Amino acid sequence: MAKGFVFATPVVVLILLLLFYAELCRASTIGVCYGRNADDLPTPDKVAQLVHSILPYYPATKITYITVGAEITENPSNVSALVIPAMQNVHTALKKAGLHKKIKVSSTHSLRVLSRSFPPSAGAFDPKYAFFLKPMLEFLAENESPFMVDIYPYYAYRDSPTNVSLDYALFQSSSEVIDPNTGLLYTSMFDAQIDALYFALMALNFRTIKIMVTETGWPSKGSPKETAATPDNAQTYNSNLIRHVINDTGTPGKPGEELDVYIFSLFNENRKPGLESERNWGLFYPDQTSVYSLDFSGRGAVDITQANITSSNGTWCIASSTASELDLQNALDWACGPGNVDCSAIQPSQACYQPDTLLSHASYAFNSYYQQTGATDVACSFGGTGVKTNKNPSYDNCLYMTFGATRVLQIM
């Protein structure tokens, strides 16, 4: 399975950086795993700048989960007995710091922790892992932490293409797979695997534990026999995944259930062993150019390249005159709220209040966010409601900010 981090000791702590889409802060979220198993990756400060440019809707990264170990059942060394005590120690430390309600502790698992996953209603944990799974599940339930799992429909298709259709693996199936025990209909392998885990949890009477997908994705390149590992398929899988998650579709077994998902991975990693696909799961090449277009808003593709994260003087960002009032209002509310834009200038009696129109106020707020985050192309997206212009939109005493006038320091 794809591994997101390099481990120097049997049990170590991973910090998952959750990349919030602003409108979803109370619903499902999408994040990206930052794998570093390579010797040609950009320096951490460059990565921070890059991560910021795929975040046009929220200019901060929040630490929300700590995982202790990763896919420990896949480790040839028997370290599983150490995981629960380590999780308890980390939780105790967080509690002393007053952070245990904000930062949850868990451990990631391979889907092979299940002995059976089809049909989903027959999902069951492998009995050989019961000695550590039971106390772990009790810990998760007590502390309201999620069960973390890495899910890869790609491998299921690659290893058994006669039994799994490519469309079913890519969220594109026009036919349905029926669970004979429940009558539930499945159009994607992802949903079927998630429900198999929920049924396995319910079989052990753990009905309140939520599931978090800590790794999933699709490789953009593979060896000659890995014909499904292409940029088009990777873009299709991840785009459909994002749309599926942020719409809070849920699964057939858990309709409307919120689900947090991390896409693997931020970069291609040239030191990973195995077939060619193992080194090509990234959204970006080491030079920070995008492997394919991907938009975390779920509204369309945005091509993020090295040029997109280069400062651009002499341009401004304004609201599109063709955008709907609802979209403009949502974008304006975000910019003046989570976007950290100082919107005092568009308040009554202030310099940019007149004309008192949604288009004018949104233009001022959009430009302020655009400039203070480095005047990047993506920072003027606002879900398609922002457009760049070379004409200075300033008027009378209302002065629109330009890049370099103000910078906001953000710790990623």
CSV table of C-alpha atoms in Angstrom, one decimal:
chain,number,residue,atom,x,y,z
A,1,MET,CA,0.0,0.0,0.0
A,2,ALA,CA,1.1,3.6,-0.5
A,3,LYS,CA,2.9,5.0,2.5
A,4,GLY,CA,2.7,8.7,3.3
A,5,PHE,CA,5.6,9.0,5.7
A,6,VAL,CA,9.0,7.6,6.5
A,7,PHE,CA,9.3,5.9,9.9
A,8,ALA,CA,12.6,5.8,11.8
A,9,THR,CA,11.2,4.0,14.8
A,10,PRO,CA,8.5,1.3,15.2
A,11,VAL,CA,6.0,3.8,16.7
A,12,VAL,CA,6.1,7.4,15.9
A,13,VAL,CA,3.7,10.3,15.8
A,14,LEU,CA,2.4,11.7,12.5
A,15,ILE,CA,0.7,15.0,12.2
A,16,LEU,CA,-2.0,15.2,9.5
A,17,LEU,CA,-2.5,18.7,8.2
A,18,LEU,CA,-6.1,19.2,7.3
A,19,LEU,CA,-6.8,21.5,4.4
A,20,PHE,CA,-10.2,23.1,5.0
A,21,TYR,CA,-12.5,24.2,2.3
A,22,ALA,CA,-14.1,27.2,3.9
A,23,GLU,CA,-17.7,26.4,3.2
A,24,LEU,CA,-17.2,22.9,4.6
A,25,CYS,CA,-15.8,23.8,8.0
A,26,ARG,CA,-18.8,22.1,9.6
A,27,ALA,CA,-19.1,19.3,7.1
A,28,SER,CA,-16.9,16.8,5.2
A,29,THR,CA,-13.4,18.0,4.4
A,30,ILE,CA,-10.6,17.2,1.9
A,31,GLY,CA,-6.9,17.1,2.8
A,32,VAL,CA,-3.6,16.1,1.2
A,33,CYS,CA,-1.0,13.7,2.6
A,34,TYR,CA,2.5,15.2,2.6
A,35,GLY,CA,4.8,12.2,1.7
A,36,ARG,CA,8.5,12.8,1.8
A,37,ASN,CA,10.0,9.6,0.6
A,38,ALA,CA,12.1,11.3,-2.1
A,39,ASP,CA,15.4,13.1,-2.5
A,40,ASP,CA,14.4,15.8,-5.0
A,41,LEU,CA,11.5,17.5,-3.2
A,42,PRO,CA,11.4,21.2,-2.6
A,43,THR,CA,12.4,22.6,0.8
A,44,PRO,CA,9.7,22.8,3.5
A,45,ASP,CA,9.3,26.6,3.1
A,46,LYS,CA,8.7,26.2,-0.6
A,47,VAL,CA,6.1,23.5,0.2
A,48,ALA,CA,4.4,25.8,2.6
A,49,GLN,CA,4.1,28.4,-0.1
A,50,LEU,CA,2.7,25.8,-2.5
A,51,VAL,CA,0.2,24.4,-0.1
A,52,HIS,CA,-1.0,28.0,0.6
A,53,SER,CA,-1.7,28.4,-3.2
A,54,ILE,CA,-4.1,25.5,-3.3
A,55,LEU,CA,-6.0,27.0,-0.5
A,56,PRO,CA,-7.8,30.0,-2.0
A,57,TYR,CA,-10.6,29.6,0.5
A,58,TYR,CA,-8.8,29.3,3.8
A,59,PRO,CA,-5.4,30.8,4.5
A,60,ALA,CA,-4.3,28.6,7.3
A,61,THR,CA,-3.5,25.0,8.0
A,62,LYS,CA,-4.9,23.5,11.1
A,63,ILE,CA,-3.5,20.5,13.0
A,64,THR,CA,-6.6,18.5,13.9
A,65,TYR,CA,-5.4,14.9,14.3
A,66,ILE,CA,-2.3,13.0,15.4
A,67,THR,CA,-1.8,9.4,14.3
A,68,VAL,CA,0.4,7.0,16.2
A,69,GLY,CA,1.9,4.5,13.7
A,70,ALA,CA,0.6,3.8,10.3
A,71,GLU,CA,-0.8,0.6,8.9
A,72,ILE,CA,0.8,-1.3,11.7
A,73,THR,CA,-0.7,-4.6,10.5
A,74,GLU,CA,1.5,-4.3,7.4
A,75,ASN,CA,4.7,-4.0,9.5
A,76,PRO,CA,6.8,-7.2,9.6
A,77,SER,CA,7.8,-6.3,13.1
A,78,ASN,CA,5.1,-7.0,15.8
A,79,VAL,CA,4.7,-3.5,17.1
A,80,SER,CA,0.9,-3.5,17.5
A,81,ALA,CA,1.1,-4.0,21.2
A,82,LEU,CA,3.0,-0.7,21.6
A,83,VAL,CA,0.4,1.4,19.8
A,84,ILE,CA,-2.4,1.6,22.4
A,85,PRO,CA,-0.1,2.7,25.2
A,86,ALA,CA,1.5,5.3,22.9
A,87,MET,CA,-1.9,6.6,21.9
A,88,GLN,CA,-2.8,6.9,25.5
A,89,ASN,CA,0.4,8.8,26.3
A,90,VAL,CA,-0.1,11.2,23.4
A,91,HIS,CA,-3.7,11.8,24.5
A,92,THR,CA,-2.6,12.4,28.1
A,93,ALA,CA,-0.1,15.0,26.9
A,94,LEU,CA,-2.7,16.8,24.8
A,95,LYS,CA,-5.1,16.7,27.8
A,96,LYS,CA,-2.5,18.4,30.0
A,97,ALA,CA,-2.1,21.1,27.3
A,98,GLY,CA,-5.9,21.5,27.1
A,99,LEU,CA,-5.9,20.4,23.4
A,100,HIS,CA,-7.5,17.0,23.7
A,101,LYS,CA,-10.9,18.3,22.5
A,102,LYS,CA,-9.3,20.0,19.4
A,103,ILE,CA,-6.7,17.4,18.4
A,104,LYS,CA,-7.8,13.8,18.3
A,105,VAL,CA,-5.5,10.8,18.5
A,106,SER,CA,-5.9,7.6,16.4
A,107,SER,CA,-3.9,5.2,14.2
A,108,THR,CA,-4.2,4.4,10.5
A,109,HIS,CA,-5.0,1.0,9.1
A,110,SER,CA,-4.8,-0.8,5.8
A,111,LEU,CA,-8.1,-2.2,4.5
A,112,ARG,CA,-6.5,-5.6,5.0
A,113,VAL,CA,-7.5,-5.2,8.6
A,114,LEU,CA,-10.7,-6.7,7.3
A,115,SER,CA,-11.0,-10.4,6.7
A,116,ARG,CA,-14.0,-9.8,4.5
A,117,SER,CA,-15.3,-6.7,2.7
A,118,PHE,CA,-17.8,-7.9,0.2
A,119,PRO,CA,-20.7,-7.7,0.3
A,120,PRO,CA,-20.3,-4.6,2.5
A,121,SER,CA,-22.9,-5.9,5.0
A,122,ALA,CA,-20.7,-8.9,5.6
A,123,GLY,CA,-17.7,-6.7,6.5
A,124,ALA,CA,-15.7,-8.2,9.4
A,125,PHE,CA,-12.4,-7.5,11.1
A,126,ASP,CA,-9.7,-10.2,10.8
A,127,PRO,CA,-9.8,-12.2,14.1
A,128,LYS,CA,-6.0,-12.3,14.3
A,129,TYR,CA,-6.0,-8.5,15.0
A,130,ALA,CA,-8.6,-8.7,17.8
A,131,PHE,CA,-6.0,-8.5,20.6
A,132,PHE,CA,-5.2,-4.9,19.8
A,133,LEU,CA,-8.3,-3.8,17.8
A,134,LYS,CA,-10.6,-4.2,20.8
A,135,PRO,CA,-8.8,-1.9,23.1
A,136,MET,CA,-8.1,0.5,20.3
A,137,LEU,CA,-11.8,0.7,19.3
A,138,GLU,CA,-12.6,1.3,23.0
A,139,PHE,CA,-10.1,4.2,23.1
A,140,LEU,CA,-11.6,5.7,19.9
A,141,ALA,CA,-15.1,5.4,21.1
A,142,GLU,CA,-14.3,6.9,24.6
A,143,ASN,CA,-12.4,9.9,23.1
A,144,GLU,CA,-14.6,10.4,20.0
A,145,SER,CA,-11.7,9.8,17.7
A,146,PRO,CA,-12.2,8.4,14.2
A,147,PHE,CA,-11.1,5.0,12.9
A,148,MET,CA,-8.5,5.9,10.3
A,149,VAL,CA,-8.1,3.8,7.1
A,150,ASP,CA,-6.2,3.9,3.8
A,151,ILE,CA,-8.5,3.0,0.9
A,152,TYR,CA,-7.2,2.4,-2.6
A,153,PRO,CA,-9.7,1.2,-5.3
A,154,TYR,CA,-6.8,1.4,-7.7
A,155,TYR,CA,-5.2,-1.6,-6.3
A,156,ALA,CA,-8.5,-3.6,-6.4
A,157,TYR,CA,-8.9,-2.8,-10.0
A,158,ARG,CA,-5.2,-3.4,-10.9
A,159,ASP,CA,-5.0,-6.7,-9.2
A,160,SER,CA,-8.4,-8.0,-10.4
A,161,PRO,CA,-9.6,-6.2,-13.5
A,162,THR,CA,-11.9,-9.0,-14.5
A,163,ASN,CA,-13.9,-8.7,-11.3
A,164,VAL,CA,-13.7,-4.9,-10.8
A,165,SER,CA,-14.7,-2.5,-13.6
A,166,LEU,CA,-12.6,0.6,-14.1
A,167,ASP,CA,-15.7,2.8,-14.0
A,168,TYR,CA,-16.7,1.3,-10.7
A,169,ALA,CA,-13.3,2.2,-9.3
A,170,LEU,CA,-13.4,5.7,-10.7
A,171,PHE,CA,-16.8,6.7,-9.4
A,172,GLN,CA,-18.2,6.6,-12.9
A,173,SER,CA,-20.2,3.4,-12.9
A,174,SER,CA,-23.5,3.6,-14.7
A,175,SER,CA,-24.6,0.2,-13.3
A,176,GLU,CA,-25.2,-0.8,-9.7
A,177,VAL,CA,-23.7,-3.5,-7.5
A,178,ILE,CA,-26.4,-4.9,-5.1
A,179,ASP,CA,-25.7,-6.0,-1.6
A,180,PRO,CA,-27.8,-9.2,-1.4
A,181,ASN,CA,-28.2,-8.9,2.4
A,182,THR,CA,-29.4,-5.3,2.6
A,183,GLY,CA,-30.6,-4.5,-0.9
A,184,LEU,CA,-28.3,-1.4,-0.9
A,185,LEU,CA,-27.1,-0.3,-4.3
A,186,TYR,CA,-23.4,0.7,-4.9
A,187,THR,CA,-22.0,2.6,-7.8
A,188,SER,CA,-18.5,3.0,-6.5
A,189,MET,CA,-15.9,0.7,-4.8
A,190,PHE,CA,-15.0,3.5,-2.5
A,191,ASP,CA,-18.5,3.6,-0.9
A,192,ALA,CA,-18.6,-0.2,-0.7
A,193,GLN,CA,-15.3,-0.3,1.2
A,194,ILE,CA,-16.3,2.4,3.6
A,195,ASP,CA,-19.6,0.6,4.3
A,196,ALA,CA,-17.8,-2.7,4.9
A,197,LEU,CA,-15.9,-0.9,7.7
A,198,TYR,CA,-19.0,0.5,9.2
A,199,PHE,CA,-20.7,-2.9,9.2
A,200,ALA,CA,-17.5,-4.4,10.7
A,201,LEU,CA,-17.6,-1.8,13.5
A,202,MET,CA,-21.3,-2.4,14.1
A,203,ALA,CA,-20.7,-6.1,14.3
A,204,LEU,CA,-18.5,-5.4,17.3
A,205,ASN,CA,-21.2,-3.0,18.7
A,206,PHE,CA,-19.1,0.1,18.0
A,207,ARG,CA,-21.8,2.2,16.4
A,208,THR,CA,-20.6,5.7,17.2
A,209,ILE,CA,-17.1,5.6,15.8
A,210,LYS,CA,-16.7,7.6,12.6
A,211,ILE,CA,-14.4,6.7,9.7
A,212,MET,CA,-11.7,8.9,8.3
A,213,VAL,CA,-9.9,8.1,5.1
A,214,THR,CA,-6.3,9.0,5.7
A,215,GLU,CA,-5.0,8.0,2.3
A,216,THR,CA,-6.7,7.5,-1.0
A,217,GLY,CA,-5.8,8.5,-4.6
A,218,TRP,CA,-4.8,7.3,-8.0
A,219,PRO,CA,-1.4,7.1,-9.7
A,220,SER,CA,-0.7,9.1,-12.8
A,221,LYS,CA,1.9,6.8,-14.2
A,222,GLY,CA,2.8,3.1,-13.9
A,223,SER,CA,4.7,0.2,-15.4
A,224,PRO,CA,3.6,-1.2,-18.8
A,225,LYS,CA,1.2,-3.6,-17.2
A,226,GLU,CA,-0.3,-0.8,-15.0
A,227,THR,CA,-2.4,0.6,-17.9
A,228,ALA,CA,-4.9,2.3,-15.6
A,229,ALA,CA,-2.2,4.5,-14.0
A,230,THR,CA,-2.7,7.6,-16.2
A,231,PRO,CA,-3.1,11.4,-15.6
A,232,ASP,CA,-6.6,11.3,-16.9
A,233,ASN,CA,-7.7,8.5,-14.6
A,234,ALA,CA,-5.9,10.1,-11.6
A,235,GLN,CA,-7.7,13.4,-12.3
A,236,THR,CA,-11.0,11.6,-12.8
A,237,TYR,CA,-10.8,9.7,-9.5
A,238,ASN,CA,-9.6,12.6,-7.4
A,239,SER,CA,-12.1,15.0,-8.9
A,240,ASN,CA,-15.0,12.7,-8.5
A,241,LEU,CA,-13.8,11.9,-5.0
A,242,ILE,CA,-13.7,15.5,-4.0
A,243,ARG,CA,-17.2,16.2,-5.4
A,244,HIS,CA,-18.5,13.1,-3.7
A,245,VAL,CA,-17.1,14.1,-0.3
A,246,ILE,CA,-17.8,17.8,-0.2
A,247,ASN,CA,-21.4,17.2,-1.3
A,248,ASP,CA,-21.9,15.2,1.9
A,249,THR,CA,-23.4,12.4,-0.2
A,250,GLY,CA,-22.4,9.8,2.3
A,251,THR,CA,-22.6,6.1,1.4
A,252,PRO,CA,-25.6,3.8,0.8
A,253,GLY,CA,-25.2,2.5,4.3
A,254,LYS,CA,-24.6,5.9,5.8
A,255,PRO,CA,-26.4,8.4,3.6
A,256,GLY,CA,-25.5,12.0,4.4
A,257,GLU,CA,-22.7,11.0,6.8
A,258,GLU,CA,-19.8,13.4,6.9
A,259,LEU,CA,-16.5,12.0,5.8
A,260,ASP,CA,-13.0,13.5,6.0
A,261,VAL,CA,-10.6,12.3,3.3
A,262,TYR,CA,-6.9,12.8,2.6
A,263,ILE,CA,-5.7,12.5,-0.9
A,264,PHE,CA,-2.4,10.7,-1.4
A,265,SER,CA,-0.1,12.5,-2.1
A,266,LEU,CA,1.2,16.0,-2.4
A,267,PHE,CA,4.3,15.1,-4.4
A,268,ASN,CA,5.6,12.2,-6.5
A,269,GLU,CA,8.2,10.4,-4.4
A,270,ASN,CA,11.2,9.0,-6.3
A,271,ARG,CA,12.6,6.8,-3.5
A,272,LYS,CA,9.5,4.6,-3.0
A,273,PRO,CA,10.1,1.0,-3.8
A,274,GLY,CA,7.9,-1.2,-5.9
A,275,LEU,CA,6.3,-0.8,-9.3
A,276,GLU,CA,6.5,2.5,-11.2
A,277,SER,CA,3.1,3.6,-9.9
A,278,GLU,CA,4.4,3.7,-6.3
A,279,ARG,CA,6.5,6.8,-7.3
A,280,ASN,CA,3.7,8.6,-9.1
A,281,TRP,CA,0.8,9.3,-6.7
A,282,GLY,CA,1.5,13.0,-6.3
A,283,LEU,CA,-0.5,16.0,-7.3
A,284,PHE,CA,2.7,17.8,-8.0
A,285,TYR,CA,6.2,17.1,-9.4
A,286,PRO,CA,9.2,18.0,-7.2
A,287,ASP,CA,9.6,21.3,-9.2
A,288,GLN,CA,6.1,22.2,-7.9
A,289,THR,CA,4.3,22.1,-11.2
A,290,SER,CA,1.0,20.2,-11.2
A,291,VAL,CA,0.8,16.7,-12.6
A,292,TYR,CA,-2.8,17.4,-13.6
A,293,SER,CA,-5.6,19.9,-12.9
A,294,LEU,CA,-7.5,19.5,-9.7
A,295,ASP,CA,-9.9,21.8,-7.9
A,296,PHE,CA,-10.6,21.3,-4.2
A,297,SER,CA,-13.9,23.2,-4.4
A,298,GLY,CA,-15.4,20.5,-6.5
A,299,ARG,CA,-16.6,23.0,-9.1
A,300,GLY,CA,-14.0,22.5,-11.8
A,301,ALA,CA,-10.4,22.0,-12.6
A,302,VAL,CA,-7.7,24.6,-11.8
A,303,ASP,CA,-4.2,24.1,-13.2
A,304,ILE,CA,-1.7,25.0,-10.5
A,305,THR,CA,1.8,25.4,-11.9
A,306,GLN,CA,5.0,27.0,-10.8
A,307,ALA,CA,3.9,30.2,-12.6
A,308,ASN,CA,0.8,30.3,-10.5
A,309,ILE,CA,2.7,30.7,-7.3
A,310,THR,CA,5.0,33.4,-8.6
A,311,SER,CA,4.2,37.0,-7.5
A,312,SER,CA,2.5,39.1,-10.1
A,313,ASN,CA,2.7,42.9,-9.8
A,314,GLY,CA,0.3,45.2,-11.7
A,315,THR,CA,-2.8,43.0,-11.5
A,316,TRP,CA,-5.9,43.2,-9.4
A,317,CYS,CA,-8.7,40.8,-8.6
A,318,ILE,CA,-12.4,41.9,-8.9
A,319,ALA,CA,-15.8,40.2,-8.8
A,320,SER,CA,-17.2,38.8,-12.0
A,321,SER,CA,-20.2,40.7,-13.3
A,322,THR,CA,-21.7,37.4,-14.5
A,323,ALA,CA,-21.5,35.7,-11.1
A,324,SER,CA,-24.8,35.0,-9.3
A,325,GLU,CA,-25.6,37.2,-6.2
A,326,LEU,CA,-25.7,34.0,-4.1
A,327,ASP,CA,-22.2,33.0,-5.1
A,328,LEU,CA,-20.9,36.5,-4.7
A,329,GLN,CA,-22.4,36.9,-1.2
A,330,ASN,CA,-21.0,33.5,-0.1
A,331,ALA,CA,-17.5,34.5,-1.4
A,332,LEU,CA,-17.7,37.9,0.2
A,333,ASP,CA,-18.8,36.5,3.5
A,334,TRP,CA,-15.9,34.1,3.4
A,335,ALA,CA,-13.3,36.7,2.4
A,336,CYS,CA,-14.4,39.0,5.3
A,337,GLY,CA,-14.5,36.1,7.7
A,338,PRO,CA,-12.2,33.1,7.5
A,339,GLY,CA,-10.3,34.8,4.7
A,340,ASN,CA,-9.0,37.3,7.2
A,341,VAL,CA,-9.6,40.3,4.9
A,342,ASP,CA,-10.0,43.7,6.6
A,343,CYS,CA,-13.4,44.7,5.2
A,344,SER,CA,-13.7,47.9,7.3
A,345,ALA,CA,-13.3,50.1,4.1
A,346,ILE,CA,-16.6,48.8,2.7
A,347,GLN,CA,-18.6,49.5,5.8
A,348,PRO,CA,-21.1,52.5,5.9
A,349,SER,CA,-19.5,55.9,5.7
A,350,GLN,CA,-16.1,54.4,4.8
A,351,ALA,CA,-14.1,55.1,1.6
A,352,CYS,CA,-15.2,52.1,-0.4
A,353,TYR,CA,-18.8,51.7,0.8
A,354,GLN,CA,-20.1,53.6,-2.2
A,355,PRO,CA,-21.4,52.3,-4.6
A,356,ASP,CA,-23.3,50.2,-2.1
A,357,THR,CA,-23.5,47.2,-4.4
A,358,LEU,CA,-22.6,43.6,-3.8
A,359,LEU,CA,-20.4,43.6,-6.9
A,360,SER,CA,-18.4,46.6,-5.7
A,361,HIS,CA,-18.0,45.3,-2.1
A,362,ALA,CA,-17.0,41.8,-3.3
A,363,SER,CA,-14.4,43.3,-5.7
A,364,TYR,CA,-12.7,45.2,-2.9
A,365,ALA,CA,-12.7,42.1,-0.6
A,366,PHE,CA,-11.5,39.8,-3.4
A,367,ASN,CA,-8.6,42.1,-4.3
A,368,SER,CA,-7.5,42.5,-0.7
A,369,TYR,CA,-7.3,38.7,-0.3
A,370,TYR,CA,-5.7,38.3,-3.7
A,371,GLN,CA,-2.9,40.8,-2.9
A,372,GLN,CA,-2.3,39.8,0.7
A,373,THR,CA,-1.7,36.2,-0.3
A,374,GLY,CA,0.8,37.0,-3.0
A,375,ALA,CA,-1.3,37.9,-6.0
A,376,THR,CA,-1.4,34.3,-7.2
A,377,ASP,CA,-3.7,33.1,-10.0
A,378,VAL,CA,-5.5,30.7,-7.8
A,379,ALA,CA,-6.1,33.3,-5.1
A,380,CYS,CA,-8.4,35.1,-7.4
A,381,SER,CA,-10.6,32.0,-8.1
A,382,PHE,CA,-13.3,32.3,-5.4
A,383,GLY,CA,-15.1,29.4,-6.9
A,384,GLY,CA,-15.2,31.1,-10.3
A,385,THR,CA,-16.6,34.4,-9.1
A,386,GLY,CA,-13.3,36.3,-9.2
A,387,VAL,CA,-11.5,37.6,-12.3
A,388,LYS,CA,-8.1,39.3,-12.8
A,389,THR,CA,-7.7,42.7,-14.4
A,390,ASN,CA,-4.8,44.8,-15.5
A,391,LYS,CA,-6.8,48.0,-14.9
A,392,ASN,CA,-6.5,49.6,-11.5
A,393,PRO,CA,-10.1,49.5,-10.0
A,394,SER,CA,-9.3,52.2,-7.4
A,395,TYR,CA,-11.7,55.3,-7.5
A,396,ASP,CA,-11.9,58.5,-5.6
A,397,ASN,CA,-10.6,57.8,-2.1
A,398,CYS,CA,-11.1,54.1,-2.4
A,399,LEU,CA,-7.7,52.6,-3.0
A,400,TYR,CA,-7.3,49.0,-4.0
A,401,MET,CA,-4.3,47.2,-2.5
A,402,THR,CA,-1.5,46.0,-4.7
A,403,PHE,CA,0.9,43.2,-4.0
A,404,GLY,CA,3.8,44.3,-1.8
A,405,ALA,CA,1.8,46.9,0.1
A,406,THR,CA,0.8,44.4,2.8
A,407,ARG,CA,2.0,40.9,3.6
A,408,VAL,CA,0.4,38.5,6.1
A,409,LEU,CA,2.7,36.1,7.9
A,410,GLN,CA,1.2,32.7,8.2
A,411,ILE,CA,2.7,29.7,9.9
A,412,MET,CA,1.9,26.5,7.9
